[in-house]
Coordinates of C-alpha atoms in Angstrom, one line a residue:
M1 CA 0.0 0.0 0.0
S2 CA 2.9 2.3 0.9
N3 CA 4.3 1.7 -2.6
R4 CA 1.2 3.0 -4.3
I5 CA 1.1 6.2 -2.3
Q6 CA 4.8 6.7 -2.7
S7 CA 4.6 6.2 -6.4
R8 CA 1.9 8.8 -6.7
L9 CA 4.0 11.2 -4.6
T10 CA 7.0 10.6 -6.8
E11 CA 5.0 11.3 -10.0
L12 CA 3.7 14.5 -8.4
I13 CA 7.1 15.8 -7.3
A14 CA 8.6 15.0 -10.7
K15 CA 5.8 17.1 -12.4
L16 CA 6.3 20.0 -10.0
Y17 CA 10.0 19.9 -10.5
R18 CA 9.8 20.0 -14.3
R19 CA 7.4 22.9 -14.0
S20 CA 9.9 24.7 -11.7
I21 CA 12.8 24.5 -14.2
E22 CA 10.7 25.0 -17.3
S23 CA 8.9 28.1 -16.0
E24 CA 9.6 31.4 -17.7
R25 CA 10.3 32.9 -14.3
E26 CA 12.5 31.0 -11.8
G27 CA 10.8 29.0 -9.2
I28 CA 7.2 29.7 -10.3
L29 CA 5.0 26.6 -9.8
D30 CA 1.7 28.1 -11.1
P31 CA 0.9 26.2 -14.3
D32 CA -1.1 29.1 -15.5
Y33 CA 1.8 31.5 -15.4
G34 CA 2.2 33.0 -18.8
K35 CA -1.5 32.6 -19.6
N36 CA -2.4 35.4 -17.3
E37 CA -0.6 38.1 -15.3
F38 CA -1.5 36.7 -11.8
I39 CA 0.6 34.1 -9.9
N40 CA -1.2 32.2 -7.2
P41 CA 1.1 31.9 -4.2
R42 CA -0.5 28.7 -3.0
F43 CA 1.4 26.8 -5.7
Q44 CA 4.7 27.9 -4.1
E45 CA 3.9 25.8 -1.0
G46 CA 5.4 23.0 -3.1
C47 CA 8.7 24.1 -1.7
L48 CA 7.9 22.0 1.4
L49 CA 7.2 19.0 -0.8
F50 CA 10.6 19.3 -2.4
A51 CA 12.4 19.8 1.0
G52 CA 10.4 17.0 2.6
A53 CA 11.2 14.5 -0.1
V54 CA 15.0 15.1 0.2
R55 CA 15.2 15.1 4.0
L56 CA 12.6 12.4 4.8
R57 CA 13.6 10.2 1.8
V58 CA 10.1 9.8 0.5
G59 CA 8.9 10.3 -3.1
I60 CA 12.3 11.3 -4.7
P61 CA 12.1 10.9 -8.5
D62 CA 15.0 8.8 -9.9
E63 CA 15.8 11.4 -12.5
V64 CA 16.2 14.3 -10.0
S65 CA 19.2 14.6 -7.6
D66 CA 19.0 15.8 -4.0
N67 CA 20.8 19.1 -4.9
E68 CA 18.3 19.8 -7.7
L69 CA 15.3 19.3 -5.4
E70 CA 16.9 21.5 -2.7
E71 CA 17.6 24.3 -5.3
A72 CA 14.0 24.0 -6.5
S73 CA 12.7 24.4 -3.0
I74 CA 14.8 27.5 -2.4
S75 CA 13.7 29.0 -5.8
A76 CA 10.0 28.3 -4.9
M77 CA 10.5 30.1 -1.6
R78 CA 12.1 33.1 -3.2
A79 CA 9.2 33.4 -5.6
W80 CA 6.7 33.3 -2.6
F81 CA 8.6 36.1 -0.9
E82 CA 8.4 38.1 -4.2
L83 CA 4.7 37.7 -4.1
Q84 CA 4.4 39.0 -0.6
H85 CA 2.7 42.4 0.0
R86 CA 4.6 45.1 1.8
K87 CA 2.8 44.2 5.1
G88 CA 3.6 40.5 4.8
G89 CA 0.4 38.8 3.6
V90 CA -0.3 37.2 0.2
I91 CA -3.4 37.3 -2.0
V92 CA -5.0 34.6 -4.1
I93 CA -7.1 36.7 -6.4
P94 CA -5.9 39.7 -8.5
H95 CA -6.2 43.1 -6.6
G96 CA -7.6 41.2 -3.6
K97 CA -6.8 41.7 0.1
A98 CA -4.3 39.6 2.0
D99 CA -5.8 36.1 2.4
H100 CA -5.7 34.4 5.8
H101 CA -5.4 30.9 4.6
A102 CA -2.8 31.6 1.9
T103 CA -0.7 33.5 4.4
A104 CA -1.1 30.8 7.1
Y105 CA -0.3 27.9 4.9
G106 CA 2.6 29.8 3.3
L107 CA 4.1 30.4 6.7
I108 CA 3.9 26.6 7.5
A109 CA 5.4 25.6 4.1
I110 CA 8.2 28.2 4.1
S111 CA 9.2 27.8 7.8
R112 CA 9.2 24.0 7.7
A113 CA 11.1 23.9 4.3
L114 CA 13.8 26.2 5.7
D115 CA 14.0 24.0 8.9
L116 CA 14.4 20.8 6.8
L117 CA 17.0 22.2 4.5
G118 CA 19.1 23.6 7.3
E119 CA 22.6 24.7 6.3
R120 CA 21.8 24.1 2.6
V121 CA 20.0 27.5 2.7
P122 CA 22.4 30.4 1.8
G123 CA 23.1 32.8 4.7
Q124 CA 21.9 35.9 3.0
F125 CA 18.6 34.3 2.0
R126 CA 18.2 32.9 5.6
S127 CA 18.4 36.5 7.0
R128 CA 16.0 37.9 4.5
A129 CA 13.6 34.9 5.0
E130 CA 13.5 35.4 8.8
K131 CA 12.5 39.0 8.5
R132 CA 9.8 38.3 5.9
L133 CA 8.4 35.4 7.9
V134 CA 8.1 37.4 11.1
R135 CA 6.4 40.2 9.1
A136 CA 3.9 37.7 7.6
A137 CA 3.2 36.2 11.1
T138 CA 2.6 39.6 12.6
T139 CA 0.2 40.4 9.8
L140 CA -1.6 37.1 10.3
S141 CA -2.0 37.8 14.0
R142 CA -3.9 41.0 13.2
M143 CA -6.2 39.3 10.7
P144 CA -9.7 38.4 12.0
Q145 CA -10.4 34.7 12.7
P146 CA -12.2 33.3 9.6
L147 CA -15.2 31.0 10.0
G148 CA -14.5 27.3 10.4
L149 CA -13.3 25.3 13.4
E150 CA -10.1 24.2 11.6
T151 CA -8.9 27.8 11.2
V152 CA -8.0 28.0 14.9
P153 CA -5.5 25.0 14.9
L154 CA -4.3 26.3 11.4
R155 CA -3.3 29.6 13.0
F156 CA -1.6 27.7 15.8
A157 CA 0.4 25.6 13.3
A158 CA 1.4 28.7 11.3
F159 CA 2.7 30.6 14.3
H160 CA 4.4 27.4 15.8
S161 CA 6.2 26.7 12.5
T162 CA 7.4 30.3 12.2
S163 CA 8.5 30.4 15.8
D164 CA 10.3 27.1 15.6
W165 CA 12.5 28.3 12.8
T166 CA 12.9 32.1 13.6
L167 CA 13.0 31.7 17.4
N168 CA 11.3 35.1 17.6
S169 CA 10.2 35.9 21.1
K170 CA 7.1 37.8 20.1
I171 CA 5.9 34.9 17.9
E172 CA 6.7 32.4 20.7
S173 CA 4.3 34.3 23.0
I174 CA 1.6 34.1 20.3
V175 CA 2.2 30.3 20.0
V176 CA 1.4 29.7 23.7
R177 CA -1.8 31.7 23.4
E178 CA -2.9 30.0 20.1
R179 CA -2.2 26.5 21.5
I180 CA -4.6 27.1 24.4
K181 CA -7.1 28.7 22.1
A182 CA -7.0 25.8 19.6
Y183 CA -7.4 23.2 22.4
S184 CA -10.3 25.1 23.9
A185 CA -12.1 25.7 20.6
V186 CA -12.0 22.0 19.5
S187 CA -12.9 20.7 23.0
H188 CA -15.9 23.0 23.1
A189 CA -17.1 21.9 19.7
L190 CA -16.8 18.2 20.8
D191 CA -18.6 19.0 24.1
T192 CA -21.6 20.5 22.4
E193 CA -24.2 19.1 20.1
T194 CA -22.2 20.4 17.1
E195 CA -19.9 17.3 17.6
N196 CA -22.3 15.3 15.5
S197 CA -22.4 17.8 12.6
L198 CA -18.6 18.3 12.5
D199 CA -17.0 17.1 9.3
A200 CA -14.6 14.2 9.7
G201 CA -12.3 16.0 7.2
V202 CA -12.2 19.0 9.4
L203 CA -11.2 16.9 12.4
A204 CA -8.6 14.9 10.5
L205 CA -7.0 18.2 9.4
I206 CA -7.1 19.6 13.0
L207 CA -5.5 16.4 14.3
A208 CA -2.7 16.7 11.6
F209 CA -2.0 20.3 12.8
F210 CA -1.8 19.2 16.4
T211 CA 0.5 16.2 15.8
L212 CA 2.6 18.3 13.5
C213 CA 3.4 20.9 16.2
I214 CA 3.1 19.1 19.6
D215 CA 5.8 16.7 20.4
K216 CA 4.9 16.2 24.0
P217 CA 1.1 16.5 24.4
S218 CA -0.4 16.9 27.8
E219 CA -2.8 14.2 29.1
Q220 CA -5.7 16.6 28.3
E221 CA -4.5 16.9 24.7
K222 CA -4.1 13.2 24.4
R223 CA -7.7 12.7 25.6
L224 CA -8.8 15.3 23.0
W225 CA -6.9 13.4 20.3
Q226 CA -8.6 10.2 21.3
R227 CA -12.0 11.8 21.0
I228 CA -11.1 13.1 17.5
L229 CA -9.9 9.7 16.5
R230 CA -13.1 7.9 17.7
R231 CA -15.3 10.5 15.9
C232 CA -13.3 10.0 12.6
L233 CA -13.4 6.2 13.1
I234 CA -17.2 6.0 13.2
S235 CA -17.2 8.1 10.0
T236 CA -14.8 5.8 8.2
T237 CA -16.5 2.9 6.4
P238 CA -15.1 -0.6 6.9
T239 CA -13.8 -0.4 3.3
G240 CA -11.9 2.8 3.9
F241 CA -14.3 5.5 2.4
F242 CA -13.5 8.5 4.7
G243 CA -16.4 10.7 5.6
G244 CA -19.6 10.1 3.7
G245 CA -23.1 11.4 3.9
A246 CA -23.1 12.2 7.6
E247 CA -20.5 14.8 7.0
V248 CA -20.7 18.3 5.6
S249 CA -19.1 17.1 2.3
V250 CA -19.9 14.0 0.3
A251 CA -16.4 12.7 1.1
C252 CA -13.5 14.0 3.0
L253 CA -9.9 14.3 1.9
P254 CA -7.7 11.5 3.3
V255 CA -5.6 13.7 5.7
M256 CA -3.5 10.7 6.9
A257 CA -0.7 12.5 8.8
G258 CA -2.4 12.6 12.2
F259 CA -3.6 9.0 11.9
Q260 CA -0.2 7.6 10.8
I261 CA 1.8 9.5 13.5
L262 CA -0.5 8.3 16.3
A263 CA -1.1 4.7 14.9
A264 CA 1.6 3.2 17.2
E265 CA 0.0 4.7 20.3
F266 CA -3.8 4.8 19.6
E267 CA -5.7 1.8 18.4
D268 CA -8.4 3.9 16.7
A269 CA -5.7 5.6 14.6
A270 CA -4.3 2.3 13.6
E271 CA -7.8 1.1 12.6
I272 CA -8.4 4.1 10.5
V273 CA -5.1 3.6 8.7
R274 CA -6.0 -0.1 8.1
R275 CA -9.4 0.8 6.7
M276 CA -8.2 3.6 4.5
D277 CA -5.4 1.5 3.1
I278 CA -8.2 -0.6 1.5
A279 CA -9.6 2.5 -0.3
W280 CA -6.1 3.5 -1.4
E281 CA -5.6 0.0 -2.9
E282 CA -8.8 0.5 -4.9
G283 CA -7.5 3.9 -6.2
I284 CA -10.3 5.9 -4.6
Y285 CA -7.9 8.7 -3.5
D286 CA -5.4 8.8 -6.4
Q287 CA -6.8 12.0 -7.8
I288 CA -5.8 14.1 -4.8
F289 CA -2.4 14.3 -6.4
E290 CA -3.8 16.5 -9.2
D291 CA -1.0 18.9 -9.7
S292 CA -3.1 21.8 -11.0
V293 CA -5.0 22.4 -7.8
P294 CA -3.0 24.6 -5.5
H295 CA -5.2 24.2 -2.4
L296 CA -4.2 20.6 -2.3
N297 CA -0.6 21.5 -1.5
P298 CA -1.0 20.9 2.3
I299 CA -2.5 17.5 1.6
W300 CA 0.4 16.5 -0.5
H301 CA 2.9 17.4 2.2
L302 CA 0.8 15.8 5.0
T303 CA 0.5 12.6 2.8
L304 CA 4.3 12.6 2.5
L305 CA 4.7 13.1 6.2
A306 CA 2.2 10.2 6.8
E307 CA 4.3 7.9 4.6
Y308 CA 7.4 8.9 6.5
A309 CA 5.6 8.0 9.8
R310 CA 4.5 4.7 8.2
V311 CA 8.1 3.8 7.2
E312 CA 9.5 4.7 10.6
R313 CA 6.8 2.6 12.3
E314 CA 7.5 -0.4 10.1
K315 CA 11.3 -0.1 10.9
S316 CA 10.4 -0.4 14.6
E317 CA 8.6 -3.6 13.8
T318 CA 5.5 -2.6 15.6
P319 CA 3.1 -5.5 15.4
S320 CA 0.1 -5.1 13.1
P321 CA -2.9 -4.0 15.1
K322 CA -6.0 -6.1 15.5
P323 CA -9.2 -4.7 14.0
V324 CA -11.1 -2.4 16.4
V325 CA -14.7 -3.2 17.2
V326 CA -16.7 0.1 17.1
D327 CA -19.5 0.1 19.6
P328 CA -22.8 1.6 18.4
V329 CA -23.4 5.2 19.5
F330 CA -26.7 7.0 19.1
H331 CA -27.0 10.6 20.2
A332 CA -30.0 12.6 21.4
D333 CA -30.2 14.5 18.0
G334 CA -30.5 11.2 16.1
S335 CA -26.9 11.1 14.9
G336 CA -24.4 8.3 15.5
F337 CA -23.3 4.8 14.3
I338 CA -25.5 1.7 14.6
E339 CA -25.2 -1.9 13.6
M340 CA -28.0 -4.4 12.8
E341 CA -27.1 -7.9 11.7
D342 CA -25.1 -7.5 8.5
W343 CA -25.7 -3.8 8.2
Q344 CA -23.7 -0.8 9.6
I345 CA -25.2 2.6 9.3
R346 CA -23.8 6.1 9.8
L347 CA -26.5 8.6 10.9
G348 CA -26.5 12.4 10.7
R349 CA -28.7 14.7 12.7
G350 CA -32.4 13.9 12.6
M351 CA -31.5 10.3 11.9
T352 CA -30.6 11.1 8.3
V353 CA -28.7 8.2 6.7
G354 CA -25.1 9.1 5.7
W355 CA -23.9 5.7 4.5
I356 CA -25.0 2.1 4.7
H357 CA -22.4 -0.7 4.7
H358 CA -23.4 -4.4 4.1
S359 CA -20.6 -6.5 5.7
K360 CA -21.6 -9.8 4.1
S361 CA -21.0 -8.4 0.5
E362 CA -18.4 -5.9 1.6
S363 CA -20.3 -3.2 -0.3
I364 CA -21.5 0.3 0.6
R365 CA -23.9 3.0 -0.5
I366 CA -23.1 6.6 0.2
L367 CA -26.4 8.6 0.6
S368 CA -25.1 12.1 0.1
S369 CA -24.2 14.6 -2.6
P370 CA -22.2 17.8 -2.9
E371 CA -22.5 20.6 -0.4
G372 CA -24.6 18.7 2.1
L373 CA -27.7 17.5 0.2
Y374 CA -28.8 15.0 2.9
E375 CA -31.1 12.1 2.7
G376 CA -34.6 12.5 4.1
P377 CA -37.8 14.5 3.6
W378 CA -37.4 18.0 2.1
L379 CA -40.1 20.7 2.0
F380 CA -41.0 23.6 -0.3
R381 CA -42.4 26.9 0.7
K382 CA -42.6 29.5 -2.1
D383 CA -39.0 29.9 -3.5
H384 CA -37.4 28.3 -0.5
F385 CA -36.2 24.7 -0.2
F386 CA -36.2 23.5 3.4
Q387 CA -33.8 20.8 4.6
P388 CA -35.1 19.0 7.7
G389 CA -32.8 17.1 10.0
I390 CA -30.7 20.1 11.0
S391 CA -32.2 20.4 14.4
G392 CA -35.4 19.7 16.3
D393 CA -37.0 18.7 19.6
F394 CA -36.5 14.9 19.5
Q395 CA -37.1 11.8 21.5
V396 CA -35.0 8.9 20.5
Q397 CA -35.1 5.2 21.1
T398 CA -31.5 4.1 21.4
E399 CA -31.8 0.4 20.7
N400 CA -33.2 -1.9 18.0
P401 CA -35.5 -0.8 16.5
Y402 CA -33.9 2.7 16.5
S403 CA -36.4 5.5 16.2
I404 CA -36.7 9.3 16.5
E405 CA -39.9 11.4 17.0
G406 CA -40.7 15.0 17.5
T407 CA -40.8 18.5 16.0
L408 CA -38.5 19.1 13.1
R409 CA -37.0 22.5 12.5
A410 CA -36.0 22.9 8.9
L411 CA -33.7 25.6 7.5
S412 CA -34.1 27.2 4.1
L413 CA -31.2 26.6 1.7
H414 CA -32.2 29.5 -0.7
S415 CA -29.1 31.4 -1.7
S416 CA -27.2 29.9 1.2
Q417 CA -24.5 27.7 -0.3
A418 CA -22.2 27.7 -3.3
L419 CA -23.1 24.6 -5.3
L420 CA -21.6 22.6 -8.0
P421 CA -23.0 22.6 -11.6
G422 CA -26.3 20.7 -11.7
A423 CA -27.5 21.9 -8.3
E424 CA -29.8 24.5 -9.9
E425 CA -31.6 21.6 -11.5
L426 CA -32.5 20.4 -8.0
G427 CA -34.1 23.7 -7.0
L428 CA -31.1 25.2 -5.3
K429 CA -29.5 28.6 -6.0
S430 CA -25.9 29.5 -5.5
R431 CA -24.0 32.5 -4.3
K432 CA -20.3 33.5 -4.3
R433 CA -18.3 32.5 -1.2
K434 CA -17.1 35.3 1.1
Y435 CA -13.8 33.6 1.4
G436 CA -11.7 31.9 -1.3
P437 CA -11.5 28.1 -1.8
R438 CA -10.6 26.2 1.3
L439 CA -9.4 22.8 2.3
V440 CA -12.7 22.2 4.1
P441 CA -16.2 23.7 3.7
Q442 CA -16.8 26.6 6.0
H443 CA -19.8 26.8 8.4
K444 CA -21.7 29.9 7.6
P445 CA -24.1 31.5 10.1
L446 CA -27.5 30.2 9.2
A447 CA -29.5 33.5 9.2
M448 CA -32.2 32.1 7.0
K449 CA -35.9 31.4 7.1
R450 CA -37.0 28.6 9.4
Y451 CA -39.9 26.2 9.0
T452 CA -41.2 24.0 11.8
Q453 CA -42.9 20.7 11.0
D454 CA -44.7 18.7 13.7
G455 CA -45.2 15.0 13.6
Y456 CA -41.8 13.9 12.3
W457 CA -41.1 10.2 13.0
R458 CA -38.5 7.8 11.7
E459 CA -37.7 4.2 12.5
I460 CA -34.9 1.8 11.3
E461 CA -35.1 -1.9 12.0
M462 CA -34.6 -5.3 10.4
K463 CA -37.6 -7.0 9.0
D464 CA -37.7 -10.3 7.0
G465 CA -34.0 -10.0 6.3
A466 CA -34.2 -6.5 4.9
L467 CA -33.0 -3.2 6.4
T468 CA -36.2 -1.1 6.6
I469 CA -36.3 2.7 7.0
E470 CA -39.8 4.2 7.5
T471 CA -40.4 8.0 7.6
R472 CA -43.5 9.8 8.6
L473 CA -44.2 13.5 8.2
S474 CA -47.6 15.0 7.9
G475 CA -48.6 16.4 4.5
Q476 CA -47.0 16.0 1.1
C477 CA -43.3 16.6 0.6
R478 CA -40.4 15.5 -1.5
Y479 CA -38.2 12.7 -0.1
R480 CA -34.7 13.1 -1.3
L481 CA -32.3 10.1 -1.7
P482 CA -28.9 11.3 -2.8
V483 CA -26.7 8.4 -4.1
V484 CA -23.1 8.0 -5.0
W485 CA -21.6 5.5 -7.4
I486 CA -18.0 4.8 -6.4
G487 CA -16.0 4.1 -9.6
G488 CA -17.2 6.9 -11.8
V489 CA -19.9 7.3 -14.4
F490 CA -20.6 3.6 -14.8
G491 CA -23.5 3.6 -12.3
A492 CA -27.1 3.1 -13.4
I493 CA -30.6 2.8 -11.9
R494 CA -33.0 0.0 -12.8
V495 CA -36.6 1.4 -12.9
G496 CA -39.1 -1.3 -13.9
N497 CA -37.6 -2.9 -17.0
N498 CA -35.5 0.1 -17.9
V499 CA -31.8 0.5 -16.9
I500 CA -31.0 4.2 -16.9
P501 CA -27.4 5.5 -16.7
A502 CA -26.5 7.6 -13.7
A503 CA -25.7 10.5 -16.0
R504 CA -29.2 10.7 -17.5
P505 CA -32.1 12.3 -15.6
F506 CA -35.7 11.0 -15.7
D507 CA -39.0 12.5 -14.5
E508 CA -41.9 11.0 -12.5
I509 CA -41.9 7.3 -13.0
N510 CA -44.4 5.3 -10.9
V511 CA -42.5 2.4 -9.3
R512 CA -42.6 -0.1 -6.4
E513 CA -38.9 -0.9 -6.6
I514 CA -35.6 0.7 -7.8
T515 CA -32.2 -1.0 -8.1
L516 CA -28.8 0.8 -7.8
I517 CA -26.4 -0.8 -10.3
G518 CA -22.7 -0.4 -11.0
G519 CA -19.5 0.5 -9.3
P520 CA -17.4 -2.2 -7.7
Y521 CA -20.3 -3.6 -5.7
P522 CA -23.3 -5.8 -6.2
N523 CA -26.7 -4.4 -7.0
W524 CA -28.7 -2.8 -4.1
V525 CA -32.5 -3.0 -4.3
V526 CA -34.8 -0.5 -2.6
R527 CA -38.5 -1.7 -2.4
F528 CA -41.4 0.5 -1.4
D529 CA -44.5 -1.0 0.3
H530 CA -46.8 1.0 -2.1
P531 CA -46.3 2.6 -5.6
V532 CA -44.4 5.9 -5.5
M533 CA -43.5 8.6 -8.0
V534 CA -39.8 8.9 -8.5
S535 CA -37.6 11.4 -10.5
Y536 CA -33.9 11.6 -10.8
S537 CA -31.3 14.3 -11.5
P538 CA -27.6 13.7 -11.9
I539 CA -25.1 16.0 -10.2
R540 CA -22.8 17.0 -13.0
G541 CA -19.2 18.1 -12.7
L542 CA -18.6 16.2 -9.4
V543 CA -15.2 14.9 -10.3
H544 CA -12.4 17.6 -10.8
M545 CA -14.7 20.4 -9.6
H546 CA -13.7 20.8 -5.9
P547 CA -10.7 19.8 -3.8
L548 CA -13.0 18.0 -1.3
R549 CA -14.3 15.7 -4.0
Y550 CA -11.1 14.4 -5.6
F551 CA -12.2 10.8 -5.9
N552 CA -13.8 9.0 -8.7
V553 CA -17.6 8.9 -8.3
A554 CA -20.8 9.7 -10.1
S555 CA -23.6 11.2 -8.0
G556 CA -27.3 12.1 -8.4
V557 CA -30.5 12.6 -6.4
L558 CA -33.6 10.5 -6.5
D559 CA -36.7 12.5 -5.6
I560 CA -39.7 10.6 -4.3
I561 CA -43.1 12.2 -3.8
M562 CA -44.0 11.4 -0.3
S563 CA -47.4 11.9 1.3
D564 CA -47.5 11.3 5.1
R565 CA -45.4 8.1 5.0
L566 CA -42.6 6.4 3.1
H567 CA -41.4 2.8 3.8
M568 CA -38.2 1.5 2.2
A569 CA -36.8 -2.0 2.4
W570 CA -33.1 -2.3 1.4
R571 CA -31.5 -5.6 0.2
V572 CA -28.3 -6.6 -1.6
E573 CA -28.7 -8.9 -4.5
E574 CA -26.8 -12.2 -4.0

């Protein structure tokens, strides 16, 4: 497994190195340089990938010498400094303001690359770099905290990396404050009900920042890491698909560094690594090494760091961990992880289904789609599209059969989220993001219209060998069943005697049964206890459209007209 990841890293580093030496301007890694007048500084973070490959001996191309990679790293750093504004920050759009994330990630990349290269860095350049980094860190400290839980540990990692290399006393004092702030923010998020709506990708990135910067964690910090690991573990399918429909995004980037570094000490970390190795083997995550996406730079380095941790652990001959048994957990808001006979189910708030895993056939269905289109009943009021399951006053039954009942508070998604192409077909409108592209989706304040619906009830149980999901909600609404076909566009839906490709929409077909076909898994059959009207819309442009979705899938949404009650029985064809 390590060979596959390392070969992808080697290919990526070779591409970036060729770009560095072939660029019209020394050290520029932006592939669009020459096509436009703007240079995106996020590409220059590749300096850390070059330095890490040389010093950690991971991913070095055969045709490139150590000296050449070191020189490429220094050239990339020089170019980043040339892109700095006078106050120290960097921008990611022409004529824009200094960007928090670009400045923070730049500080991490430059400081750590300089630390790895050590005496290989010319003295005059070292002196200049120290002043520039302190200036950038000072500017970052004055920037407002952006939205998103991961931005707090990101700032800590940026200041820590800068302080570690510059030894600047002012930055050191900021590090102490930011470490406490990061611990408190993440602990508070896990202590409140927002724990169950946190994205596993966010938590994995947070854990990577912590393990990157804290060599000797306190007992409190270790307990926090264990909580993050357990939360990530219940969101990782047995076949290694990380995240899924219970998360903010349809899938999370495989930020492996924290898991690999902690695998020797924490069983949950070792189990996540074991599972995700399966997905790597199937090529699910190969596309994260797409060299034209600058915001993936931190993921590239963290993957290299993870491979280094793996190699070091294997040298120590640490025995292979035994599989970890994850106990069911079911929260008061209906979210959690449950297991029923051959079925394992990841639940989001309001008991929405994120993914279903069938252990006997080792197959999975992800019930989600881009930007949080969750499974469950949706409601229309004028031009607003209401997504239930966000919150409510619930009573739950925490054992088989699992059920939830109460008042559902729905939130309008009208003009609330930036969506991928195809979302407008589903009745959603998009708006521009306030901040630029990020590694993880940001949580915006939900200052939108609310709609309260009484009489919400849902139950999940086994009946006659089938996994049954029954939903009740007074009045007519549209039940949405987002589906993902792992393996790309080769998915299809059997409706009656017709097999319809996943890329083709269809309108209002009256059915008693649908079958999800394609991908690496057997067919899954969903049977209704009475005829229902079903429509389908593909989500176009899923692959290659967003850094969070760099894996090979097709996706779409089945819309079922529901009146008061919908009963579904799930089976896997033998």
